[in-house]
Coordinates of C-alpha atoms in Angstrom, one line a residue:
M1 CA 94.0 147.2 88.4
P2 CA 91.8 144.8 90.1
R3 CA 89.3 146.8 92.9
N4 CA 89.7 145.9 96.4
T5 CA 86.2 145.5 97.9
P6 CA 86.0 147.1 101.3
S7 CA 85.9 144.6 104.3
P8 CA 82.8 144.3 106.3
R9 CA 82.9 146.3 109.6
A10 CA 82.6 143.8 112.9
C11 CA 80.2 144.1 114.9
R12 CA 80.8 147.0 118.1
D13 CA 78.6 144.9 120.4
C14 CA 80.2 141.6 120.3
D15 CA 83.3 142.1 118.3
G16 CA 82.8 139.5 115.3
F17 CA 82.5 136.9 117.6
A18 CA 78.5 136.7 116.9
R19 CA 77.3 133.5 117.8
A20 CA 78.0 131.9 121.2
A21 CA 77.7 128.2 122.8
I22 CA 76.1 128.2 126.6
T23 CA 76.2 124.8 128.4
T24 CA 73.4 124.5 130.8
G25 CA 74.9 122.3 132.7
T26 CA 72.9 119.1 131.8
R27 CA 74.1 116.1 129.9
N28 CA 72.2 114.0 127.4
P29 CA 71.9 110.4 127.0
D30 CA 75.2 109.9 125.3
G31 CA 77.1 112.4 127.9
T32 CA 77.7 115.3 126.1
R33 CA 76.7 118.2 127.5
T34 CA 73.1 120.2 126.5
T35 CA 74.1 123.8 125.0
L36 CA 72.3 126.7 123.8
T37 CA 73.3 128.9 121.1
V38 CA 72.7 132.4 121.1
D39 CA 73.5 134.9 118.5
C40 CA 74.3 138.7 119.2
P41 CA 71.3 141.1 119.7
A42 CA 72.9 144.0 117.8
C43 CA 73.9 142.3 114.6
H44 CA 71.7 139.0 114.7
G45 CA 74.6 136.9 114.2
T46 CA 76.4 138.3 111.5
G47 CA 79.2 139.4 113.5
T48 CA 79.3 142.9 110.9
T49 CA 77.3 145.8 110.7
A50 CA 76.0 147.2 107.7
P51 CA 77.2 150.2 106.2
T52 CA 75.8 153.7 107.3
P53 CA 74.1 154.7 104.1
A54 CA 74.8 158.5 102.6
L55 CA 72.9 161.0 103.8
A56 CA 69.7 161.5 101.6
R57 CA 69.0 165.1 101.5
I58 CA 64.7 165.4 102.1
G59 CA 63.1 168.3 101.2
R60 CA 64.3 171.3 99.3

């Protein structure tokens, strides 16, 4: 029986839409718009969150 791999969880801040293109309002010489690409600050553009590591016992 095949093992199912768990799907990565979507980032709670961007809901999986990690990268956005924002127009600046200016145009390039060829007529296209100038855009800036901005990544989600929480997931750094991946769209997923890292799984929470298991609690580690420290000390005695």
